[in-house]
Coordinates of C-alpha atoms in Angstrom, one line a residue:
M1 CA -40.9 -80.8 136.6
S2 CA -39.4 -83.9 138.2
A3 CA -35.8 -83.7 139.4
T4 CA -35.3 -87.4 138.4
G5 CA -34.7 -88.9 135.0
S6 CA -38.2 -90.4 134.8
G7 CA -37.3 -92.2 131.6
Y8 CA -35.5 -89.3 130.0
D9 CA -32.0 -90.6 131.1
L10 CA -32.0 -93.7 128.9
S11 CA -30.1 -92.0 126.1
V12 CA -27.7 -89.1 125.9
T13 CA -29.6 -87.8 122.9
T14 CA -32.9 -87.3 124.8
F15 CA -33.8 -84.0 126.4
S16 CA -36.2 -83.9 129.3
P17 CA -39.2 -81.6 129.1
D18 CA -37.4 -78.9 131.1
G19 CA -34.4 -79.1 128.7
R20 CA -32.0 -81.2 130.7
V21 CA -29.7 -84.0 129.5
F22 CA -29.6 -86.3 132.5
Q23 CA -26.7 -88.5 131.4
V24 CA -24.4 -85.5 131.2
E25 CA -25.5 -84.5 134.7
Y26 CA -24.8 -88.0 136.0
A27 CA -21.3 -87.8 134.5
T28 CA -20.8 -84.5 136.4
K29 CA -21.9 -86.2 139.6
A30 CA -19.2 -88.9 139.1
I31 CA -16.6 -86.2 138.9
E32 CA -17.7 -84.8 142.3
K33 CA -16.7 -88.1 143.9
S34 CA -13.1 -88.0 142.5
G35 CA -9.9 -86.4 143.9
T36 CA -9.6 -82.7 143.7
A37 CA -7.6 -81.2 140.7
I38 CA -6.5 -77.6 140.7
G39 CA -4.9 -75.5 138.0
I40 CA -3.5 -72.0 138.4
R41 CA -2.3 -69.7 135.6
C42 CA 0.6 -67.5 136.9
V43 CA 2.6 -64.7 135.5
D44 CA 5.5 -67.0 134.6
G45 CA 3.6 -70.2 133.7
V46 CA 0.9 -72.6 134.7
V47 CA 0.7 -75.2 137.5
L48 CA -1.5 -78.3 137.8
G49 CA -2.0 -80.3 141.0
V50 CA -4.1 -83.4 141.7
E51 CA -5.1 -85.2 144.9
K52 CA -4.4 -88.9 143.9
S53 CA -6.0 -91.4 146.3
I54 CA -4.0 -94.4 147.4
I55 CA -6.3 -97.3 146.8
S56 CA -3.7 -99.9 147.9
R57 CA -0.4 -99.7 149.7
M58 CA 1.0 -102.2 147.2
I59 CA 0.5 -99.9 144.2
L60 CA 3.7 -98.2 142.9
T61 CA 3.7 -94.4 143.4
D62 CA 4.1 -93.5 139.8
S63 CA 1.3 -95.8 138.5
N64 CA -2.2 -94.5 137.7
R65 CA -1.0 -91.0 137.1
R66 CA -3.6 -88.2 137.1
I67 CA -1.5 -85.6 135.1
H68 CA -0.2 -86.4 131.7
T69 CA 1.9 -84.6 129.1
V70 CA 0.3 -84.3 125.7
G71 CA 2.7 -81.9 124.0
T72 CA 6.0 -80.1 124.6
H73 CA 4.3 -77.3 126.4
S74 CA 0.9 -78.9 127.3
G75 CA -0.3 -81.0 130.2
I76 CA -3.7 -82.5 131.2
A77 CA -4.9 -83.0 134.8
L78 CA -8.0 -85.1 135.3
S79 CA -10.7 -85.8 137.8
G80 CA -13.3 -88.6 137.4
F81 CA -13.0 -92.0 135.7
A82 CA -9.3 -92.3 134.9
A83 CA -10.1 -94.8 132.0
D84 CA -12.4 -92.3 130.4
A85 CA -9.8 -89.5 130.8
R86 CA -7.1 -91.7 129.2
Q87 CA -9.0 -91.5 125.9
I88 CA -9.0 -87.7 126.1
V89 CA -5.3 -87.8 126.8
N90 CA -4.6 -90.1 123.9
R91 CA -6.7 -87.9 121.6
G92 CA -4.8 -84.9 122.8
R93 CA -1.5 -86.5 121.9
D94 CA -2.8 -87.4 118.5
E95 CA -3.9 -83.8 117.9
A96 CA -0.5 -82.5 119.1
S97 CA 1.4 -84.9 116.8
S98 CA -0.9 -84.2 113.8
F99 CA -0.5 -80.4 114.3
K100 CA 3.3 -80.8 114.5
N101 CA 3.5 -82.9 111.4
Y102 CA 1.2 -80.6 109.4
Y103 CA 2.4 -77.1 110.5
D104 CA 5.9 -77.9 111.9
A105 CA 5.0 -76.1 115.1
V106 CA 3.9 -76.9 118.6
I107 CA 0.1 -76.9 119.0
P108 CA -1.2 -73.8 120.8
G109 CA -3.2 -74.3 124.0
N110 CA -6.4 -72.8 122.6
V111 CA -6.3 -75.1 119.5
L112 CA -5.7 -78.2 121.7
A113 CA -8.5 -77.2 124.1
N114 CA -11.1 -76.5 121.4
R115 CA -10.3 -79.7 119.5
L116 CA -10.6 -81.8 122.7
A117 CA -13.8 -80.0 123.7
G118 CA -15.3 -80.9 120.3
Y119 CA -14.2 -84.5 120.8
V120 CA -15.9 -84.6 124.3
H121 CA -19.0 -82.9 122.9
L122 CA -19.2 -85.5 120.2
H123 CA -20.0 -88.2 122.8
T124 CA -23.1 -86.3 123.8
L125 CA -24.7 -86.4 120.3
Y126 CA -25.1 -90.1 119.4
W127 CA -27.2 -92.7 121.2
S128 CA -24.4 -95.3 120.8
Y129 CA -22.0 -93.2 122.9
R130 CA -22.1 -92.1 126.5
P131 CA -20.6 -88.9 128.0
F132 CA -17.1 -89.0 129.5
G133 CA -17.3 -89.5 133.2
C134 CA -14.4 -87.0 133.8
A135 CA -13.4 -83.4 133.5
V136 CA -9.9 -82.2 132.5
L137 CA -7.7 -79.1 133.1
I138 CA -5.3 -78.2 130.3
G139 CA -2.2 -76.1 131.0
S140 CA -0.4 -74.8 128.0
Y141 CA 0.9 -71.7 126.1
S142 CA -0.6 -69.4 123.5
P143 CA 1.2 -68.6 120.2
Q144 CA 2.2 -65.3 121.8
G145 CA 4.0 -67.2 124.6
Q146 CA 1.4 -66.5 127.3
P147 CA 0.4 -69.2 129.8
E148 CA -3.1 -70.6 129.4
L149 CA -5.4 -72.7 131.5
Y150 CA -8.6 -74.4 130.2
Q151 CA -11.3 -76.6 131.7
I152 CA -13.4 -79.1 129.7
D153 CA -16.6 -80.5 131.2
P154 CA -18.4 -83.7 130.2
S155 CA -20.8 -81.6 128.1
G156 CA -17.9 -80.4 125.9
V157 CA -18.0 -76.9 127.3
C158 CA -14.6 -75.3 127.4
H159 CA -13.6 -72.1 129.3
S160 CA -10.3 -70.4 130.0
Y161 CA -9.4 -69.5 133.6
Y162 CA -6.9 -67.9 135.9
G163 CA -7.6 -70.6 138.4
S164 CA -9.9 -73.6 138.2
V165 CA -11.0 -76.6 140.3
I166 CA -12.6 -80.0 139.4
G167 CA -13.5 -82.9 141.6
K168 CA -14.7 -83.1 145.2
N169 CA -14.5 -80.0 147.4
K170 CA -14.8 -77.9 144.2
E171 CA -16.7 -75.0 145.8
A172 CA -14.6 -74.7 148.9
A173 CA -11.4 -74.8 146.8
K174 CA -12.8 -72.2 144.4
S175 CA -13.4 -69.9 147.3
E176 CA -9.7 -70.2 148.3
L177 CA -8.6 -69.4 144.7
E178 CA -10.8 -66.3 144.5
K179 CA -8.6 -64.7 147.2
I180 CA -5.5 -64.8 144.9
D181 CA -4.0 -61.8 143.1
F182 CA -3.2 -63.6 139.8
S183 CA -1.4 -60.5 138.5
T184 CA 1.6 -61.2 140.8
F185 CA 1.3 -64.9 141.5
T186 CA 4.3 -67.0 140.4
C187 CA 4.5 -70.7 139.8
K188 CA 6.4 -71.4 143.0
D189 CA 3.7 -69.5 144.9
A190 CA 1.1 -71.7 143.1
V191 CA 2.8 -74.9 144.1
R192 CA 2.6 -74.0 147.8
E193 CA -1.0 -72.7 147.4
I194 CA -2.3 -75.8 145.7
A195 CA -0.7 -78.0 148.4
R196 CA -2.2 -75.8 151.1
I197 CA -5.7 -75.9 149.6
I198 CA -5.7 -79.7 149.1
Y199 CA -4.4 -80.5 152.5
K200 CA -6.7 -77.9 154.2
L201 CA -9.8 -79.6 152.6
Y202 CA -8.7 -83.1 153.2
D203 CA -11.0 -84.9 155.7
E204 CA -9.2 -87.8 157.5
S205 CA -12.4 -89.3 158.7
K206 CA -14.0 -89.6 155.2
D207 CA -11.2 -89.4 152.6
K208 CA -8.7 -92.0 151.6
E209 CA -4.9 -91.4 152.0
F210 CA -3.5 -89.6 149.0
T211 CA -0.3 -88.4 147.3
L212 CA 0.0 -85.0 145.8
E213 CA 0.9 -85.1 142.1
M214 CA 2.0 -81.8 140.6
T215 CA 3.4 -80.5 137.3
W216 CA 4.2 -77.2 135.7
A217 CA 5.2 -75.4 132.5
C218 CA 7.0 -72.2 133.3
D219 CA 10.0 -70.0 132.5
D220 CA 12.2 -72.1 134.8
T221 CA 11.5 -75.2 132.6
K222 CA 11.8 -73.2 129.3
R223 CA 8.0 -73.5 129.1
K224 CA 8.2 -77.3 128.8
H225 CA 5.6 -79.3 130.7
T226 CA 7.4 -81.3 133.4
R227 CA 6.9 -82.6 136.9
V228 CA 7.5 -80.2 139.8
P229 CA 11.0 -81.0 141.2
K230 CA 10.8 -83.3 144.2
D231 CA 12.5 -80.9 146.6
I232 CA 10.1 -78.1 145.7
L233 CA 7.1 -80.4 146.0
D234 CA 8.2 -81.9 149.3
S235 CA 8.8 -78.4 150.7
A236 CA 5.3 -77.4 149.7
V237 CA 3.7 -80.5 151.2
Q238 CA 5.6 -79.9 154.5
Y239 CA 4.4 -76.3 154.5
A240 CA 0.8 -77.4 153.9
K241 CA 0.9 -80.0 156.7
E242 CA 2.5 -77.6 159.2
L243 CA -0.2 -75.0 158.4
R244 CA -3.0 -77.5 158.7
A245 CA -1.6 -78.7 162.1
K246 CA -1.3 -75.1 163.3
E247 CA -4.9 -74.3 162.3
E248 CA -6.2 -77.4 164.1
Q249 CA -4.2 -76.5 167.2
D250 CA -5.6 -73.0 167.2
S251 CA -9.1 -74.4 166.7
D252 CA -8.7 -76.7 169.7
D253 CA -7.4 -73.8 171.8
D254 CA -10.5 -71.7 170.9
D255 CA -12.8 -74.6 171.9
D256 CA -11.1 -74.8 175.3
D257 CA -11.5 -71.1 175.8
D258 CA -15.2 -71.4 175.1
D259 CA -15.7 -74.0 177.8
P260 CA -17.7 -72.5 180.8
P261 CA -15.8 -72.1 184.1
P262 CA -16.4 -74.8 186.8
A263 CA -19.2 -74.0 189.3
A264 CA -18.2 -72.5 192.6
G265 CA -17.3 -75.0 195.3
K266 CA -16.5 -77.7 192.8
S267 CA -13.0 -78.8 191.8

């Protein structure tokens, strides 16, 4: 079968002969060009971090946020088209408010994730819609008080993770996450680890300058979703930059050691 749309990509309701929905695949490709977003579920909470590109030096730092609060204990990190993700965030806030008004309780993470996944999937069922050009990570708590992390893709598929990555450098960042022992990992450990991974994978020659945006919901915040304190975030960024510089220096030293010795009789 052809790997291209060949006319089967004109509508999100059309399957190709080999069972593919090309518009959903195109939406996934759009996410791969966006900043990396990482979520880690820890023993004492959940941490979300996003690489937010600086598109202009005149833009205020707090504008165009990539992580949003949708409930007392819930936050959403996004990668892809920010305008598309904003509709998911608004829907999440509506769901959290509706749940609170009806049940007089904070919406559990699994309920919020499943409702938003259904909303995203709805946009793959009708010809008058197009898929969302974004993926989101949801950090929240279960009714039993356990931290939870969910990922929702443009297809509407939703899974729960210990650690998850969306955006560019997804596979490389995922390999780094797989080395973590999540049974002992704390939120403060996760802040440093997310900073380390994002700075390690940053390519100065190809990628734009960025700021690191990070939030958490943990025991230290009484399980409320808030921004990571500036001093903790700055310390993590400094740690990540120093580690990157050290690795680059070690790499340069190794390259020098590999150079052949000068020929005899030549200075």
